[in-house]
Amino acid sequence: MNDYITLAHGAGGKQTNELIGGIFRKYFENPYLTADDAAVLPEIKGRIAMTTDGFIVSPRFFPGGNVGRLAVCGTVNDLACMGAKPLYMTVSCVIEEGFSIAELEEIVKSLAETAEEAGVNVVAGDTKVAGKGQVDGIFITTAGVGEVQEGTDLSGANAAPGDVILVSGDIGRHGGTILLARDDYGIEADLTSDDAPLNHLMEEMIAVTKDIHVIRDATRGGVGTVLYEIASESHVGVEIERDSIPVDPSLAGVCGMLGLEPLYLACEGRFVVIAPEQYKDQLLEVMRAGKYSANAACIGKIIPEHEGRVVVTTSIGARTLLPPPGGELLPRIC
């Protein structure tokens, strides 16, 4: 096999077969992976959740992960937010002519390892090669299918006054990591992405209670955007306490220097969970015992007033409105 991707790798002949067999099948092998035009899968009982997503992060390698790991985390977390246990994924790669095959293998290996961690099978895929300059390195598109856990009803429209707002860990670290990885500001900080598959955490939370109203992963736009979306969908207000929001000290320093709001920086391994207050302590206990959620916290509550708004209580007790989310703060973070 060549050291770099050529147009011949996408032509369907010998080089295509070598690429698929030597990299993709090598890492994705499982009982459901097909060489046919579509995977035929076992029966799923109950409701099915399905999602699709695209991943074009820049840079494609960053502290704590790469575009391959991100593709699995983003897919399984979207399913988990609907109370679904992820079962199957498809993966489509559009690769630029001249792309390093060694780099491709590293991405695919990471994708496969994260899929194994999440307990999801990659069952089908597609590979295309685009001419030089038509794609920036590699773009990955996924689809995911999961089985919705019986008795769950999760939606951004379900938040109710009196509910508590929990986050599964410190916020905004993925966005901060990508920002520094681009080296536009010459700032050095000890930051790694928070990208993580959270489906096992979702199952553990639902084992505590199925009376969870909302689970959202705070990706583009961060926790602040998620809270505004929920406030709008549920026709309620949101009140959060500034001092209760967990922020990594290194990220806090970067935000201070650049005038950024951590609430609007992307996460790729953080849930926002809204549930009745009676379950707060049990849910936090489960979260804090998790691999990726040790610093989970309760950051606020749902209120009947200030419909569609997010109110922040400061350290001195003052209450102010969180500015509504604007345009894309940092493009191509996922």
Short mmCIF file of C-alpha atoms in Angstrom, two decimals:
data_model
loop_
_atom_site.label_atom_id
_atom_site.label_comp_id
_atom_site.label_asym_id
_atom_site.label_seq_id
_atom_site.Cartn_x
_atom_site.Cartn_y
_atom_site.Cartn_z
CA MET A 1 0.00 0.00 0.00
CA ASN A 2 1.20 3.54 -0.76
CA ASP A 3 2.11 6.00 1.99
CA TYR A 4 -0.54 8.48 0.83
CA ILE A 5 -4.10 8.36 -0.43
CA THR A 6 -4.43 8.54 -4.22
CA LEU A 7 -7.49 8.90 -6.41
CA ALA A 8 -7.10 5.21 -7.20
CA HIS A 9 -8.00 4.40 -3.59
CA GLY A 10 -11.50 5.68 -4.34
CA ALA A 11 -11.91 4.05 -7.75
CA GLY A 12 -13.30 0.73 -6.53
CA GLY A 13 -10.45 -1.47 -7.71
CA LYS A 14 -7.41 -3.12 -6.18
CA GLN A 15 -6.26 -0.08 -4.20
CA THR A 16 -9.75 0.42 -2.77
CA ASN A 17 -9.88 -3.18 -1.60
CA GLU A 18 -6.42 -2.88 -0.07
CA LEU A 19 -7.46 0.27 1.80
CA ILE A 20 -10.70 -1.22 3.10
CA GLY A 21 -9.15 -4.55 4.04
CA GLY A 22 -5.89 -3.16 5.39
CA ILE A 23 -7.36 -0.41 7.56
CA PHE A 24 -11.15 -0.29 7.93
CA ARG A 25 -11.99 -3.99 8.13
CA LYS A 26 -8.86 -4.59 10.19
CA TYR A 27 -10.19 -2.38 13.00
CA PHE A 28 -13.96 -2.66 12.57
CA GLU A 29 -14.27 -6.45 12.43
CA ASN A 30 -17.38 -7.70 14.28
CA PRO A 31 -20.19 -10.21 13.60
CA TYR A 32 -22.42 -7.58 11.96
CA LEU A 33 -19.87 -5.82 9.71
CA THR A 34 -20.86 -6.42 6.11
CA ALA A 35 -19.13 -6.43 2.74
CA ASP A 36 -22.53 -6.23 1.07
CA ASP A 37 -24.50 -3.11 0.17
CA ALA A 38 -26.28 -2.92 3.52
CA ALA A 39 -26.00 -4.54 6.94
CA VAL A 40 -28.79 -6.90 8.03
CA LEU A 41 -29.19 -6.64 11.78
CA PRO A 42 -31.02 -8.54 14.54
CA GLU A 43 -34.49 -7.48 15.63
CA ILE A 44 -34.68 -4.58 18.06
CA LYS A 45 -37.62 -4.71 20.45
CA GLY A 46 -39.25 -1.48 21.50
CA ARG A 47 -38.65 2.04 20.28
CA ILE A 48 -35.65 2.86 18.08
CA ALA A 49 -33.60 6.05 18.10
CA MET A 50 -31.58 7.02 15.05
CA THR A 51 -29.16 9.89 14.48
CA THR A 52 -26.71 11.15 11.87
CA ASP A 53 -23.81 13.55 12.22
CA GLY A 54 -20.79 14.94 10.39
CA PHE A 55 -17.32 15.61 11.79
CA ILE A 56 -14.94 18.14 10.21
CA VAL A 57 -12.93 19.30 13.22
CA SER A 58 -9.83 21.43 12.68
CA PRO A 59 -7.21 20.38 13.63
CA ARG A 60 -8.14 16.73 13.22
CA PHE A 61 -5.69 15.73 16.01
CA PHE A 62 -5.87 17.65 19.28
CA PRO A 63 -4.91 17.05 22.92
CA GLY A 64 -7.18 14.32 24.24
CA GLY A 65 -8.52 13.00 20.94
CA ASN A 66 -8.94 13.19 17.20
CA VAL A 67 -11.71 13.26 14.60
CA GLY A 68 -12.15 9.47 14.82
CA ARG A 69 -12.81 9.42 18.56
CA LEU A 70 -14.99 12.49 18.18
CA ALA A 71 -17.14 10.75 15.55
CA VAL A 72 -18.07 7.96 17.95
CA CYS A 73 -18.56 10.22 20.98
CA GLY A 74 -20.83 12.58 19.06
CA THR A 75 -22.93 9.75 17.68
CA VAL A 76 -23.44 7.66 20.81
CA ASN A 77 -24.01 10.73 22.97
CA ASP A 78 -26.79 11.96 20.67
CA LEU A 79 -28.50 8.58 21.06
CA ALA A 80 -27.94 8.55 24.81
CA CYS A 81 -29.62 11.95 25.12
CA MET A 82 -32.83 10.27 23.96
CA GLY A 83 -32.48 7.48 26.51
CA ALA A 84 -31.25 5.03 23.87
CA LYS A 85 -28.61 2.35 24.26
CA PRO A 86 -26.39 2.67 21.15
CA LEU A 87 -26.12 -0.56 19.18
CA TYR A 88 -24.92 0.09 15.63
CA MET A 89 -23.08 2.73 13.61
CA THR A 90 -22.20 3.35 10.00
CA VAL A 91 -19.14 5.38 9.06
CA SER A 92 -18.53 7.27 5.82
CA CYS A 93 -15.15 8.88 5.12
CA VAL A 94 -14.38 11.46 2.44
CA ILE A 95 -10.58 11.63 2.23
CA GLU A 96 -8.43 14.16 0.42
CA GLU A 97 -5.99 12.97 -2.22
CA GLY A 98 -2.50 13.03 -0.67
CA PHE A 99 -3.73 12.28 2.87
CA SER A 100 -1.27 10.25 4.95
CA ILE A 101 -2.29 6.60 5.20
CA ALA A 102 -0.50 6.34 8.54
CA GLU A 103 -2.59 9.23 9.83
CA LEU A 104 -5.74 7.63 8.45
CA GLU A 105 -4.95 4.39 10.24
CA GLU A 106 -4.45 6.25 13.52
CA ILE A 107 -7.86 7.91 13.12
CA VAL A 108 -9.60 4.63 12.27
CA LYS A 109 -7.88 2.83 15.15
CA SER A 110 -9.04 5.51 17.58
CA LEU A 111 -12.57 5.34 16.17
CA ALA A 112 -12.63 1.56 16.63
CA GLU A 113 -11.27 1.73 20.18
CA THR A 114 -13.88 4.32 21.18
CA ALA A 115 -16.66 2.26 19.58
CA GLU A 116 -15.52 -0.74 21.60
CA GLU A 117 -15.53 1.35 24.77
CA ALA A 118 -19.06 2.53 24.01
CA GLY A 119 -20.22 -1.00 23.15
CA VAL A 120 -21.41 -0.06 19.66
CA ASN A 121 -20.71 -2.05 16.47
CA VAL A 122 -19.63 -0.39 13.23
CA VAL A 123 -21.66 -2.42 10.72
CA ALA A 124 -21.25 -0.65 7.37
CA GLY A 125 -19.45 2.24 5.76
CA ASP A 126 -18.32 4.02 2.65
CA THR A 127 -15.04 5.54 1.48
CA LYS A 128 -14.65 8.29 -1.08
CA VAL A 129 -11.49 10.07 -2.25
CA ALA A 130 -11.76 13.73 -3.29
CA GLY A 131 -9.20 15.61 -5.36
CA LYS A 132 -6.50 17.69 -3.75
CA GLY A 133 -8.03 20.82 -2.22
CA GLN A 134 -11.64 19.60 -2.47
CA VAL A 135 -11.65 18.35 1.14
CA ASP A 136 -9.60 19.51 4.11
CA GLY A 137 -7.93 16.21 5.00
CA ILE A 138 -10.79 13.98 6.06
CA PHE A 139 -14.50 14.43 6.72
CA ILE A 140 -16.39 11.70 8.58
CA THR A 141 -20.16 11.17 8.52
CA THR A 142 -21.87 8.69 10.81
CA ALA A 143 -25.31 7.26 11.45
CA GLY A 144 -26.24 5.58 14.71
CA VAL A 145 -29.08 3.34 15.83
CA GLY A 146 -30.04 2.61 19.42
CA GLU A 147 -32.74 0.97 21.50
CA VAL A 148 -34.70 3.42 23.63
CA GLN A 149 -34.85 2.29 27.24
CA GLU A 150 -38.38 1.35 28.25
CA GLY A 151 -40.19 3.95 30.33
CA THR A 152 -38.01 6.91 29.35
CA ASP A 153 -39.37 10.15 27.90
CA LEU A 154 -36.56 12.62 27.32
CA SER A 155 -37.12 15.91 25.53
CA GLY A 156 -36.05 19.52 25.72
CA ALA A 157 -39.75 20.32 26.10
CA ASN A 158 -40.07 18.42 29.41
CA ALA A 159 -38.34 20.77 31.87
CA ALA A 160 -40.65 21.84 34.69
CA PRO A 161 -40.42 24.52 37.42
CA GLY A 162 -38.65 23.10 40.46
CA ASP A 163 -36.42 20.77 38.45
CA VAL A 164 -32.69 20.90 39.16
CA ILE A 165 -30.03 21.42 36.50
CA LEU A 166 -27.00 19.14 36.66
CA VAL A 167 -23.85 19.09 34.52
CA SER A 168 -21.75 15.96 34.31
CA GLY A 169 -18.40 17.74 34.63
CA ASP A 170 -16.37 20.87 34.02
CA ILE A 171 -17.59 22.75 30.99
CA GLY A 172 -16.11 24.18 27.79
CA ARG A 173 -12.85 22.26 27.75
CA HIS A 174 -13.22 20.87 24.21
CA GLY A 175 -13.78 24.32 22.72
CA GLY A 176 -10.85 25.74 24.66
CA THR A 177 -8.60 22.88 23.58
CA ILE A 178 -9.44 23.32 19.90
CA LEU A 179 -8.92 27.08 20.18
CA LEU A 180 -5.41 26.62 21.59
CA ALA A 181 -4.57 23.76 19.21
CA ARG A 182 -4.96 26.18 16.30
CA ASP A 183 -2.22 28.30 17.89
CA ASP A 184 -3.77 31.56 16.73
CA TYR A 185 -3.04 33.29 20.04
CA GLY A 186 0.28 31.78 21.10
CA ILE A 187 -1.17 30.78 24.48
CA GLU A 188 0.04 27.66 26.24
CA ALA A 189 -2.21 25.95 28.78
CA ASP A 190 -2.64 22.45 30.17
CA LEU A 191 -5.93 21.68 28.42
CA THR A 192 -7.22 18.45 26.90
CA SER A 193 -10.55 17.81 25.23
CA ASP A 194 -13.39 16.47 27.35
CA ASP A 195 -14.56 14.21 24.48
CA ALA A 196 -16.00 10.99 25.88
CA PRO A 197 -18.73 8.42 25.19
CA LEU A 198 -21.46 8.96 27.79
CA ASN A 199 -23.96 6.21 26.97
CA HIS A 200 -22.94 4.06 29.94
CA LEU A 201 -23.43 7.04 32.25
CA MET A 202 -26.90 7.55 30.78
CA GLU A 203 -27.82 3.94 31.55
CA GLU A 204 -26.59 4.31 35.13
CA MET A 205 -28.63 7.50 35.62
CA ILE A 206 -31.77 5.87 34.24
CA ALA A 207 -31.21 2.97 36.63
CA VAL A 208 -31.63 5.53 39.43
CA THR A 209 -34.85 6.94 37.95
CA LYS A 210 -36.58 7.04 34.62
CA ASP A 211 -38.21 10.28 35.71
CA ILE A 212 -35.42 12.36 34.13
CA HIS A 213 -36.93 15.12 32.02
CA VAL A 214 -34.06 16.26 29.80
CA ILE A 215 -30.59 15.04 28.83
CA ARG A 216 -28.62 17.15 26.36
CA ASP A 217 -24.97 17.01 25.32
CA ALA A 218 -23.53 20.49 25.29
CA THR A 219 -21.64 20.51 21.98
CA ARG A 220 -21.64 23.54 19.66
CA GLY A 221 -22.67 26.59 21.65
CA GLY A 222 -21.89 24.93 24.97
CA VAL A 223 -24.00 24.75 28.11
CA GLY A 224 -25.32 28.28 27.72
CA THR A 225 -26.89 27.56 24.34
CA VAL A 226 -28.38 24.30 25.61
CA LEU A 227 -30.01 26.10 28.53
CA TYR A 228 -31.52 28.71 26.22
CA GLU A 229 -32.86 25.96 23.95
CA ILE A 230 -34.48 24.15 26.87
CA ALA A 231 -35.94 27.36 28.29
CA SER A 232 -37.53 28.08 24.91
CA GLU A 233 -38.80 24.55 24.23
CA SER A 234 -40.26 24.09 27.72
CA HIS A 235 -41.58 27.68 28.09
CA VAL A 236 -39.80 28.11 31.42
CA GLY A 237 -37.01 30.19 32.90
CA VAL A 238 -33.58 28.94 33.92
CA GLU A 239 -31.63 30.15 36.93
CA ILE A 240 -28.00 29.16 37.42
CA GLU A 241 -25.41 30.00 40.07
CA ARG A 242 -22.11 31.26 38.67
CA ASP A 243 -20.04 29.85 41.55
CA SER A 244 -21.54 26.36 41.13
CA ILE A 245 -20.46 25.97 37.50
CA PRO A 246 -17.35 23.74 37.29
CA VAL A 247 -14.64 25.22 35.05
CA ASP A 248 -11.11 23.86 34.69
CA PRO A 249 -8.63 26.40 36.17
CA SER A 250 -6.55 26.43 32.97
CA LEU A 251 -9.63 27.12 30.88
CA ALA A 252 -10.72 29.84 33.29
CA GLY A 253 -7.32 31.51 32.79
CA VAL A 254 -7.60 31.33 28.99
CA CYS A 255 -11.14 32.73 29.09
CA GLY A 256 -9.98 35.54 31.33
CA MET A 257 -7.21 36.51 28.91
CA LEU A 258 -9.41 36.35 25.81
CA GLY A 259 -12.68 37.59 27.28
CA LEU A 260 -14.53 34.34 26.55
CA GLU A 261 -17.57 32.95 28.37
CA PRO A 262 -17.02 29.26 29.35
CA LEU A 263 -20.78 28.69 29.18
CA TYR A 264 -20.59 29.18 25.40
CA LEU A 265 -17.56 26.99 24.73
CA ALA A 266 -18.25 23.54 23.29
CA CYS A 267 -18.11 20.30 25.22
CA GLU A 268 -17.89 16.85 23.62
CA GLY A 269 -18.28 14.75 26.74
CA ARG A 270 -20.70 16.59 28.99
CA PHE A 271 -24.40 16.13 29.69
CA VAL A 272 -26.83 18.75 30.92
CA VAL A 273 -29.42 16.83 32.95
CA ILE A 274 -32.73 18.23 34.18
CA ALA A 275 -34.68 16.18 36.70
CA PRO A 276 -36.97 16.55 39.73
CA GLU A 277 -35.09 17.85 42.77
CA GLN A 278 -35.82 14.69 44.78
CA TYR A 279 -33.33 12.76 42.63
CA LYS A 280 -30.52 15.32 42.75
CA ASP A 281 -28.27 13.62 45.30
CA GLN A 282 -28.68 10.14 43.79
CA LEU A 283 -27.93 11.33 40.30
CA LEU A 284 -24.91 13.31 41.41
CA GLU A 285 -23.60 10.27 43.29
CA VAL A 286 -23.85 8.15 40.14
CA MET A 287 -22.25 10.85 38.00
CA ARG A 288 -19.34 11.45 40.37
CA ALA A 289 -18.55 7.74 40.37
CA GLY A 290 -18.30 7.75 36.57
CA LYS A 291 -15.13 7.61 34.48
CA TYR A 292 -15.74 10.98 32.83
CA SER A 293 -17.94 12.80 35.33
CA ALA A 294 -16.11 13.00 38.66
CA ASN A 295 -16.70 16.75 39.04
CA ALA A 296 -20.41 16.72 38.22
CA ALA A 297 -22.38 19.51 39.88
CA CYS A 298 -25.81 21.01 40.38
CA ILE A 299 -25.67 24.46 38.80
CA GLY A 300 -29.23 25.74 39.10
CA LYS A 301 -32.93 25.15 38.74
CA ILE A 302 -35.90 25.63 36.45
CA ILE A 303 -38.12 28.57 37.40
CA PRO A 304 -41.61 29.62 36.23
CA GLU A 305 -40.70 33.26 35.61
CA HIS A 306 -38.37 34.72 32.94
CA GLU A 307 -39.73 32.38 30.29
CA GLY A 308 -37.17 31.64 27.59
CA ARG A 309 -34.37 33.37 29.52
CA VAL A 310 -31.32 32.26 31.51
CA VAL A 311 -30.70 34.15 34.75
CA VAL A 312 -27.27 34.03 36.42
CA THR A 313 -26.81 34.60 40.15
CA THR A 314 -23.33 35.99 40.81
CA SER A 315 -21.02 35.37 43.77
CA ILE A 316 -22.28 38.54 45.48
CA GLY A 317 -25.92 37.56 45.04
CA ALA A 318 -26.72 39.81 42.10
CA ARG A 319 -28.98 38.42 39.36
CA THR A 320 -28.34 39.16 35.70
CA LEU A 321 -29.44 37.76 32.36
CA LEU A 322 -26.97 35.60 30.50
CA PRO A 323 -26.65 37.21 27.05
CA PRO A 324 -28.48 35.09 24.45
CA PRO A 325 -26.18 33.03 22.21
CA GLY A 326 -24.97 34.81 19.11
CA GLY A 327 -23.13 33.54 16.04
CA GLU A 328 -20.63 30.70 15.90
CA LEU A 329 -17.85 31.55 18.33
CA LEU A 330 -15.45 28.94 17.01
CA PRO A 331 -16.22 27.13 13.73
CA ARG A 332 -15.25 23.52 12.97
CA ILE A 333 -14.96 22.29 16.55
CA CYS A 334 -16.61 18.95 15.76
#
